[in-house]
Amino acid sequence: MEKNKTKKAAVCPVAKKCGGCEFQGMPYAEQLKHKEKRVRILLDSFGKVHPIIGMKDPYHYRNKVHAVFDRDRRGNAISGVYQKGTHKVVPVDSCMIEDQKADEIIVTIRGLLKSFKIKTYDEDTQYGLLRHVLIRRGFSTGEIMVVLVTASPVFPSKNNFVKALRKVHPEITTVVQNINDRGTSMVLGTRDVVLYGKGFIEDKLCGCTFRISAQSFYQVNPVQTEILYQKAIEAAGLTGKETVLDAYCGIGTIGLIAASKAKQVTGVELNKEAVRDAIKNAKRNQTKNITFYCEDAGEFMLKMAAEDQQLDVVFMDPPRSGSSEVFLDCLAKLAPKKVVYVSCNPETLARDLRILKKKGYQMQEAWPVDMFPFCDHVETVCLLSCK
């Protein structure tokens, strides 16, 4: 076992205040054991569970970094994270699981606020401009997007602000102003204004190139995502003859990776921005055997079943709440030979497996993948087939 898996983990100085990393101070090997045990307890009764796949280097893996901006009691600008379960901002300059360059850029932005007379937003008084900063970095391309979330579309000296920021960090490839004028806890608003660059970044994953915009969902750990998706494609056992559905497809990652090994792929996703990116991603990769639809996955499958359409493989990657009974009913009606379930929550996965078992599906194998070292989340790829 590698050294970094057995040595005692360094403890973040704000670990207790932040509460985001539940396994702070625990050696990485112990974290992996804990996560694998949790998956085994929930899934062993359904089929074979393989050993968890961990990281060689479990630090600074997050390629998407979000910072909340506020003021301390003295009126000085601070940036950091919300304390778990609260809206109290814990100041953070560097985080053990976040991209180091992203953290540096956030500190630079904070330092520029005073000279540009930019006030941070106050949730109570609803006064101030800058609410959040979101940084996204392409792991393989090195491209960096900075998203400045403001409470108003009026951003004085925005061009000079961007120039000053890029003078310190010329590696920034695009800057986007996101306007969030709603009194909600949502980080991003619906409107984006490109201040510099092309308004998106690109990254490569499993041989495909993906366009990532401010609003797009893209897995935050690129190293483990490659392993996760390769395992999902491998589990499907594609031969080039299959008709495939990528449900909850997002920007088309799994579907586009699968397309080179399948006859035809259909992706379905409810988020309009994600579908727009997925269509552009298909063109970017010159993939012609994939079609994307902006619809609810369950309703889309219901239509497919009504039209007696045939499917060989369904990839499903639902949110933490798991899938819905409507979706699982539709899945059973379509009766694909194989289902590859990519889960980010073992509890809701176990619940859905119980439902699918009653509908004639049996879990063959499961592969836990550690996407979030130091946090209690665990991703799992499951292969199911008709009994």
CSV table of C-alpha atoms in Angstrom, one decimal:
chain,number,residue,atom,x,y,z
A,1,MET,CA,0.0,0.0,0.0
A,2,GLU,CA,1.3,3.4,-0.9
A,3,LYS,CA,2.7,5.7,1.8
A,4,ASN,CA,0.1,8.4,1.3
A,5,LYS,CA,-2.6,5.9,2.0
A,6,THR,CA,-1.3,4.9,5.4
A,7,LYS,CA,0.2,8.1,6.8
A,8,LYS,CA,-1.8,10.2,9.2
A,9,ALA,CA,-3.6,12.9,7.2
A,10,ALA,CA,-2.8,16.6,7.9
A,11,VAL,CA,-5.7,18.4,9.6
A,12,CYS,CA,-7.1,21.5,8.0
A,13,PRO,CA,-7.0,24.5,10.4
A,14,VAL,CA,-10.7,25.3,9.8
A,15,ALA,CA,-11.9,21.7,9.7
A,16,LYS,CA,-14.2,22.0,12.7
A,17,LYS,CA,-15.6,25.4,11.7
A,18,CYS,CA,-16.2,24.4,8.1
A,19,GLY,CA,-17.5,20.8,8.6
A,20,GLY,CA,-17.2,20.0,4.8
A,21,CYS,CA,-14.6,17.2,5.2
A,22,GLU,CA,-16.0,14.6,7.6
A,23,PHE,CA,-12.8,12.5,7.5
A,24,GLN,CA,-10.3,15.2,8.4
A,25,GLY,CA,-7.2,13.7,10.1
A,26,MET,CA,-8.1,10.1,9.2
A,27,PRO,CA,-5.5,8.2,7.1
A,28,TYR,CA,-6.6,7.7,3.5
A,29,ALA,CA,-6.5,3.9,3.8
A,30,GLU,CA,-9.0,4.1,6.7
A,31,GLN,CA,-11.3,6.4,4.7
A,32,LEU,CA,-11.4,3.9,1.9
A,33,LYS,CA,-12.1,1.0,4.3
A,34,HIS,CA,-15.0,3.0,5.9
A,35,LYS,CA,-16.5,3.8,2.5
A,36,GLU,CA,-16.2,0.3,1.1
A,37,LYS,CA,-17.8,-1.1,4.3
A,38,ARG,CA,-20.7,1.3,3.9
A,39,VAL,CA,-21.3,0.2,0.3
A,40,ARG,CA,-21.0,-3.5,1.2
A,41,ILE,CA,-23.5,-3.3,4.1
A,42,LEU,CA,-26.0,-1.8,1.7
A,43,LEU,CA,-25.3,-3.8,-1.5
A,44,ASP,CA,-23.8,-7.2,-0.6
A,45,SER,CA,-27.3,-8.8,-0.6
A,46,PHE,CA,-27.9,-7.7,-4.2
A,47,GLY,CA,-24.7,-9.1,-5.8
A,48,LYS,CA,-20.9,-8.9,-6.0
A,49,VAL,CA,-19.2,-5.7,-4.6
A,50,HIS,CA,-15.7,-5.1,-5.8
A,51,PRO,CA,-13.0,-3.4,-3.6
A,52,ILE,CA,-13.2,0.4,-3.7
A,53,ILE,CA,-11.0,2.3,-6.2
A,54,GLY,CA,-9.1,5.1,-4.4
A,55,MET,CA,-6.8,7.9,-5.5
A,56,LYS,CA,-3.0,7.8,-5.6
A,57,ASP,CA,-2.9,11.5,-4.5
A,58,PRO,CA,-6.2,12.4,-2.6
A,59,TYR,CA,-5.4,16.2,-2.3
A,60,HIS,CA,-6.4,19.3,-4.3
A,61,TYR,CA,-8.6,17.2,-6.6
A,62,ARG,CA,-11.6,19.6,-7.0
A,63,ASN,CA,-11.5,21.3,-10.4
A,64,LYS,CA,-14.6,23.4,-9.4
A,65,VAL,CA,-14.2,25.8,-6.5
A,66,HIS,CA,-16.9,28.0,-5.0
A,67,ALA,CA,-16.2,30.8,-2.6
A,68,VAL,CA,-18.8,32.9,-0.7
A,69,PHE,CA,-18.0,36.6,-0.2
A,70,ASP,CA,-18.9,38.5,2.9
A,71,ARG,CA,-17.5,41.0,5.4
A,72,ASP,CA,-16.2,40.5,8.9
A,73,ARG,CA,-17.1,42.6,12.0
A,74,ARG,CA,-14.6,45.2,11.0
A,75,GLY,CA,-16.0,45.6,7.6
A,76,ASN,CA,-13.2,43.8,5.8
A,77,ALA,CA,-14.0,41.6,2.8
A,78,ILE,CA,-13.7,37.9,3.5
A,79,SER,CA,-14.1,34.8,1.3
A,80,GLY,CA,-14.6,31.2,2.1
A,81,VAL,CA,-17.3,28.6,2.7
A,82,TYR,CA,-20.6,28.4,4.5
A,83,GLN,CA,-20.3,26.6,7.9
A,84,LYS,CA,-22.1,23.3,7.5
A,85,GLY,CA,-25.8,23.8,8.1
A,86,THR,CA,-25.6,27.6,8.4
A,87,HIS,CA,-25.1,30.8,6.3
A,88,LYS,CA,-22.2,31.9,8.4
A,89,VAL,CA,-19.0,32.4,6.2
A,90,VAL,CA,-15.8,30.6,7.4
A,91,PRO,CA,-12.8,32.5,5.9
A,92,VAL,CA,-10.6,30.1,3.8
A,93,ASP,CA,-7.6,31.1,1.8
A,94,SER,CA,-6.5,27.6,0.8
A,95,CYS,CA,-8.3,24.2,1.0
A,96,MET,CA,-6.7,20.8,1.0
A,97,ILE,CA,-9.2,19.4,-1.5
A,98,GLU,CA,-9.5,22.4,-3.8
A,99,ASP,CA,-7.5,23.2,-6.9
A,100,GLN,CA,-4.6,25.4,-5.6
A,101,LYS,CA,-4.6,27.8,-8.6
A,102,ALA,CA,-8.3,28.4,-8.1
A,103,ASP,CA,-7.7,29.3,-4.4
A,104,GLU,CA,-5.0,31.7,-5.4
A,105,ILE,CA,-7.3,33.5,-7.9
A,106,ILE,CA,-10.0,33.8,-5.2
A,107,VAL,CA,-7.6,35.5,-2.8
A,108,THR,CA,-6.5,37.9,-5.6
A,109,ILE,CA,-10.1,38.8,-6.4
A,110,ARG,CA,-10.7,39.6,-2.7
A,111,GLY,CA,-7.6,41.8,-2.7
A,112,LEU,CA,-8.8,43.8,-5.7
A,113,LEU,CA,-12.2,44.7,-4.2
A,114,LYS,CA,-11.1,47.6,-2.1
A,115,SER,CA,-9.2,49.5,-4.9
A,116,PHE,CA,-12.2,49.0,-7.2
A,117,LYS,CA,-14.7,50.1,-4.4
A,118,ILE,CA,-16.7,46.8,-4.8
A,119,LYS,CA,-18.8,45.9,-1.8
A,120,THR,CA,-19.5,42.3,-0.9
A,121,TYR,CA,-23.2,41.3,-0.8
A,122,ASP,CA,-25.0,41.3,2.6
A,123,GLU,CA,-27.8,38.7,2.7
A,124,ASP,CA,-29.6,40.5,5.5
A,125,THR,CA,-29.6,44.1,4.1
A,126,GLN,CA,-29.4,42.9,0.4
A,127,TYR,CA,-26.8,45.6,-0.1
A,128,GLY,CA,-23.6,45.1,-2.0
A,129,LEU,CA,-22.5,43.6,-5.3
A,130,LEU,CA,-20.3,40.5,-5.2
A,131,ARG,CA,-22.0,37.4,-3.8
A,132,HIS,CA,-19.9,34.5,-4.9
A,133,VAL,CA,-17.0,33.5,-7.1
A,134,LEU,CA,-16.9,30.2,-9.0
A,135,ILE,CA,-13.7,28.9,-10.6
A,136,ARG,CA,-13.7,26.0,-13.1
A,137,ARG,CA,-10.4,24.5,-14.4
A,138,GLY,CA,-9.9,22.1,-17.2
A,139,PHE,CA,-7.7,19.3,-15.8
A,140,SER,CA,-6.2,18.2,-19.1
A,141,THR,CA,-6.4,21.6,-21.0
A,142,GLY,CA,-5.4,24.0,-18.2
A,143,GLU,CA,-8.2,26.4,-19.3
A,144,ILE,CA,-9.6,28.4,-16.4
A,145,MET,CA,-13.1,30.1,-16.1
A,146,VAL,CA,-13.8,32.7,-13.4
A,147,VAL,CA,-17.5,33.3,-12.7
A,148,LEU,CA,-18.3,36.5,-10.7
A,149,VAL,CA,-21.7,36.2,-9.2
A,150,THR,CA,-23.2,39.7,-8.7
A,151,ALA,CA,-26.5,40.9,-7.1
A,152,SER,CA,-26.9,43.4,-9.9
A,153,PRO,CA,-26.2,43.6,-13.7
A,154,VAL,CA,-24.5,47.0,-13.0
A,155,PHE,CA,-20.8,46.2,-12.5
A,156,PRO,CA,-18.7,49.5,-12.4
A,157,SER,CA,-15.3,49.3,-14.1
A,158,LYS,CA,-15.8,45.6,-14.9
A,159,ASN,CA,-13.3,45.7,-17.9
A,160,ASN,CA,-10.6,47.3,-15.8
A,161,PHE,CA,-11.3,44.8,-13.0
A,162,VAL,CA,-10.9,41.9,-15.4
A,163,LYS,CA,-7.7,43.4,-16.8
A,164,ALA,CA,-6.3,43.8,-13.2
A,165,LEU,CA,-7.2,40.2,-12.4
A,166,ARG,CA,-5.6,38.8,-15.6
A,167,LYS,CA,-2.5,40.8,-15.0
A,168,VAL,CA,-1.9,38.7,-11.9
A,169,HIS,CA,-3.3,35.5,-13.4
A,170,PRO,CA,-2.8,35.6,-17.2
A,171,GLU,CA,-3.7,31.8,-17.3
A,172,ILE,CA,-7.4,32.8,-16.9
A,173,THR,CA,-9.0,32.0,-20.3
A,174,THR,CA,-12.5,33.4,-19.7
A,175,VAL,CA,-14.4,35.5,-17.2
A,176,VAL,CA,-18.2,35.4,-16.9
A,177,GLN,CA,-20.5,37.7,-14.8
A,178,ASN,CA,-23.5,35.7,-13.5
A,179,ILE,CA,-26.4,37.9,-12.3
A,180,ASN,CA,-28.2,36.5,-9.2
A,181,ASP,CA,-30.6,39.2,-8.0
A,182,ARG,CA,-32.9,36.7,-6.2
A,183,GLY,CA,-33.1,36.5,-2.4
A,184,THR,CA,-32.5,32.7,-2.5
A,185,SER,CA,-29.7,30.4,-1.3
A,186,MET,CA,-29.0,29.4,-5.0
A,187,VAL,CA,-25.4,30.3,-5.9
A,188,LEU,CA,-26.1,31.1,-9.6
A,189,GLY,CA,-28.7,33.2,-11.3
A,190,THR,CA,-30.1,32.4,-14.7
A,191,ARG,CA,-28.3,35.2,-16.7
A,192,ASP,CA,-24.6,35.1,-17.8
A,193,VAL,CA,-22.6,37.9,-19.4
A,194,VAL,CA,-19.2,37.1,-20.9
A,195,LEU,CA,-16.7,39.7,-19.8
A,196,TYR,CA,-13.6,38.1,-21.3
A,197,GLY,CA,-12.8,35.1,-23.5
A,198,LYS,CA,-15.3,32.6,-25.1
A,199,GLY,CA,-17.5,32.2,-22.1
A,200,PHE,CA,-16.7,28.5,-21.5
A,201,ILE,CA,-13.8,26.1,-21.1
A,202,GLU,CA,-13.0,22.7,-22.5
A,203,ASP,CA,-11.7,19.6,-20.9
A,204,LYS,CA,-10.8,16.1,-22.2
A,205,LEU,CA,-12.2,12.9,-20.7
A,206,CYS,CA,-11.9,9.3,-21.9
A,207,GLY,CA,-10.8,10.6,-25.3
A,208,CYS,CA,-13.6,13.1,-25.8
A,209,THR,CA,-13.5,16.9,-25.5
A,210,PHE,CA,-16.2,18.6,-23.4
A,211,ARG,CA,-17.4,22.2,-23.4
A,212,ILE,CA,-18.1,23.4,-19.8
A,213,SER,CA,-20.1,26.6,-19.3
A,214,ALA,CA,-20.8,28.4,-16.0
A,215,GLN,CA,-24.1,26.5,-15.5
A,216,SER,CA,-23.0,23.0,-16.7
A,217,PHE,CA,-22.8,20.0,-14.4
A,218,TYR,CA,-19.3,18.4,-14.7
A,219,GLN,CA,-17.8,16.0,-12.2
A,220,VAL,CA,-15.4,17.8,-9.9
A,221,ASN,CA,-12.7,15.1,-9.7
A,222,PRO,CA,-11.4,14.5,-13.2
A,223,VAL,CA,-8.9,11.8,-12.3
A,224,GLN,CA,-11.6,9.6,-10.7
A,225,THR,CA,-14.3,10.6,-13.2
A,226,GLU,CA,-12.2,9.0,-15.9
A,227,ILE,CA,-12.1,5.7,-13.9
A,228,LEU,CA,-15.8,5.9,-13.0
A,229,TYR,CA,-16.9,6.4,-16.6
A,230,GLN,CA,-14.5,3.8,-18.0
A,231,LYS,CA,-15.9,1.3,-15.5
A,232,ALA,CA,-19.4,2.2,-16.5
A,233,ILE,CA,-18.7,1.7,-20.3
A,234,GLU,CA,-16.8,-1.5,-19.5
A,235,ALA,CA,-19.7,-2.8,-17.4
A,236,ALA,CA,-22.1,-2.3,-20.4
A,237,GLY,CA,-20.0,-4.6,-22.6
A,238,LEU,CA,-20.8,-2.6,-25.7
A,239,THR,CA,-20.0,-4.3,-29.1
A,240,GLY,CA,-21.0,-1.6,-31.6
A,241,LYS,CA,-24.5,-3.1,-32.2
A,242,GLU,CA,-26.4,-1.7,-29.2
A,243,THR,CA,-29.1,1.0,-29.0
A,244,VAL,CA,-28.2,3.0,-25.9
A,245,LEU,CA,-30.1,5.6,-23.7
A,246,ASP,CA,-28.1,8.0,-21.5
A,247,ALA,CA,-30.6,9.2,-18.9
A,248,TYR,CA,-29.9,12.3,-16.8
A,249,CYS,CA,-27.2,12.9,-19.5
A,250,GLY,CA,-26.0,16.4,-18.4
A,251,ILE,CA,-23.5,17.7,-21.0
A,252,GLY,CA,-23.4,14.3,-22.6
A,253,THR,CA,-20.3,12.9,-21.0
A,254,ILE,CA,-21.3,9.2,-20.6
A,255,GLY,CA,-23.3,9.1,-23.9
A,256,LEU,CA,-20.5,10.6,-26.0
A,257,ILE,CA,-17.9,8.3,-24.5
A,258,ALA,CA,-20.2,5.3,-25.2
A,259,ALA,CA,-21.1,6.4,-28.7
A,260,SER,CA,-17.8,5.1,-30.2
A,261,LYS,CA,-18.7,1.6,-29.0
A,262,ALA,CA,-22.5,1.6,-29.7
A,263,LYS,CA,-24.7,1.7,-32.8
A,264,GLN,CA,-26.9,4.6,-31.6
A,265,VAL,CA,-27.1,6.7,-28.4
A,266,THR,CA,-29.9,8.9,-27.2
A,267,GLY,CA,-29.3,11.4,-24.3
A,268,VAL,CA,-32.1,13.0,-22.3
A,269,GLU,CA,-31.7,15.8,-19.8
A,270,LEU,CA,-34.1,18.4,-18.2
A,271,ASN,CA,-31.5,21.2,-17.9
A,272,LYS,CA,-31.6,23.4,-21.1
A,273,GLU,CA,-28.1,24.8,-20.7
A,274,ALA,CA,-26.7,21.3,-20.3
A,275,VAL,CA,-28.5,20.0,-23.4
A,276,ARG,CA,-27.2,23.0,-25.4
A,277,ASP,CA,-23.6,22.1,-24.3
A,278,ALA,CA,-24.3,18.4,-25.1
A,279,ILE,CA,-25.3,19.2,-28.7
A,280,LYS,CA,-22.2,21.3,-29.1
A,281,ASN,CA,-20.0,18.6,-27.5
A,282,ALA,CA,-21.3,16.1,-30.1
A,283,LYS,CA,-20.4,18.4,-32.9
A,284,ARG,CA,-17.0,19.2,-31.3
A,285,ASN,CA,-16.2,15.4,-31.2
A,286,GLN,CA,-17.7,14.8,-34.6
A,287,THR,CA,-20.0,12.2,-33.1
A,288,LYS,CA,-22.9,11.6,-35.4
A,289,ASN,CA,-24.7,8.6,-33.8
A,290,ILE,CA,-26.0,10.5,-30.8
A,291,THR,CA,-29.1,12.6,-30.3
A,292,PHE,CA,-30.0,14.8,-27.3
A,293,TYR,CA,-33.5,15.7,-26.0
A,294,CYS,CA,-34.4,18.3,-23.4
A,295,GLU,CA,-37.1,16.4,-21.5
A,296,ASP,CA,-37.8,14.7,-18.2
A,297,ALA,CA,-36.1,11.3,-18.4
A,298,GLY,CA,-39.2,9.4,-17.0
A,299,GLU,CA,-41.7,11.0,-19.4
A,300,PHE,CA,-39.3,10.5,-22.3
A,301,MET,CA,-39.0,6.8,-21.5
A,302,LEU,CA,-42.8,6.5,-21.2
A,303,LYS,CA,-43.1,7.8,-24.8
A,304,MET,CA,-40.5,5.3,-25.9
A,305,ALA,CA,-42.4,2.5,-24.3
A,306,ALA,CA,-45.7,3.6,-25.9
A,307,GLU,CA,-44.0,3.6,-29.3
A,308,ASP,CA,-42.6,0.1,-28.6
A,309,GLN,CA,-39.0,1.3,-29.1
A,310,GLN,CA,-36.3,-1.1,-28.3
A,311,LEU,CA,-33.3,-0.4,-26.0
A,312,ASP,CA,-30.3,-2.6,-25.3
A,313,VAL,CA,-28.5,-0.6,-22.6
A,314,VAL,CA,-29.6,2.3,-20.3
A,315,PHE,CA,-27.0,4.4,-18.5
A,316,MET,CA,-28.6,6.3,-15.6
A,317,ASP,CA,-26.7,8.8,-13.4
A,318,PRO,CA,-29.4,10.4,-11.1
A,319,PRO,CA,-28.9,13.0,-8.4
A,320,ARG,CA,-28.3,12.2,-4.8
A,321,SER,CA,-32.0,11.7,-4.2
A,322,GLY,CA,-31.8,8.7,-6.6
A,323,SER,CA,-34.3,7.9,-9.3
A,324,SER,CA,-38.1,8.2,-9.2
A,325,GLU,CA,-40.6,5.3,-9.2
A,326,VAL,CA,-42.1,6.8,-12.4
A,327,PHE,CA,-38.6,6.5,-14.1
A,328,LEU,CA,-38.0,3.0,-12.7
A,329,ASP,CA,-41.5,1.9,-13.9
A,330,CYS,CA,-40.8,3.2,-17.4
A,331,LEU,CA,-37.4,1.5,-17.3
A,332,ALA,CA,-39.0,-1.8,-16.6
A,333,LYS,CA,-41.6,-1.3,-19.4
A,334,LEU,CA,-38.8,-0.6,-21.9
A,335,ALA,CA,-37.0,-3.7,-20.5
A,336,PRO,CA,-33.4,-3.0,-21.7
A,337,LYS,CA,-31.1,-6.1,-21.4
A,338,LYS,CA,-28.6,-4.1,-19.3
A,339,VAL,CA,-28.8,-1.1,-16.9
A,340,VAL,CA,-25.7,0.6,-15.8
A,341,TYR,CA,-26.6,2.7,-12.7
A,342,VAL,CA,-24.0,5.4,-11.7
A,343,SER,CA,-24.9,6.5,-8.1
A,344,CYS,CA,-23.6,9.2,-5.8
A,345,ASN,CA,-25.5,8.0,-2.8
A,346,PRO,CA,-25.4,4.3,-1.7
A,347,GLU,CA,-28.5,4.6,0.4
A,348,THR,CA,-30.8,5.8,-2.5
A,349,LEU,CA,-29.0,3.3,-4.7
A,350,ALA,CA,-30.0,0.4,-2.4
A,351,ARG,CA,-33.6,1.7,-2.3
A,352,ASP,CA,-33.7,1.8,-6.1
A,353,LEU,CA,-32.1,-1.7,-6.4
A,354,ARG,CA,-34.9,-3.1,-4.2
A,355,ILE,CA,-37.5,-1.6,-6.5
A,356,LEU,CA,-35.8,-2.8,-9.7
A,357,LYS,CA,-35.4,-6.3,-8.2
A,358,LYS,CA,-39.2,-6.5,-7.9
A,359,LYS,CA,-39.4,-5.5,-11.5
A,360,GLY,CA,-37.1,-8.3,-12.7
A,361,TYR,CA,-33.7,-6.8,-12.6
A,362,GLN,CA,-30.7,-8.3,-10.8
A,363,MET,CA,-27.5,-6.5,-9.8
A,364,GLN,CA,-24.6,-8.4,-11.2
A,365,GLU,CA,-21.6,-6.4,-9.9
A,366,ALA,CA,-20.9,-3.1,-8.2
A,367,TRP,CA,-17.7,-1.0,-8.2
A,368,PRO,CA,-17.3,1.7,-5.5
A,369,VAL,CA,-15.1,4.7,-6.6
A,370,ASP,CA,-13.8,7.3,-4.2
A,371,MET,CA,-14.6,10.6,-6.0
A,372,PHE,CA,-14.5,12.7,-2.8
A,373,PRO,CA,-11.5,12.0,-0.5
A,374,PHE,CA,-11.9,13.4,3.0
A,375,CYS,CA,-15.7,13.6,2.5
A,376,ASP,CA,-18.3,10.9,3.3
A,377,HIS,CA,-19.7,10.7,-0.3
A,378,VAL,CA,-19.0,7.6,-2.4
A,379,GLU,CA,-19.8,6.9,-6.0
A,380,THR,CA,-20.8,3.4,-7.2
A,381,VAL,CA,-21.2,1.9,-10.7
A,382,CYS,CA,-23.7,-1.0,-10.7
A,383,LEU,CA,-24.4,-3.4,-13.6
A,384,LEU,CA,-28.0,-4.8,-13.6
A,385,SER,CA,-29.5,-7.3,-16.1
A,386,CYS,CA,-33.0,-8.9,-16.6
A,387,LYS,CA,-33.5,-12.1,-14.6
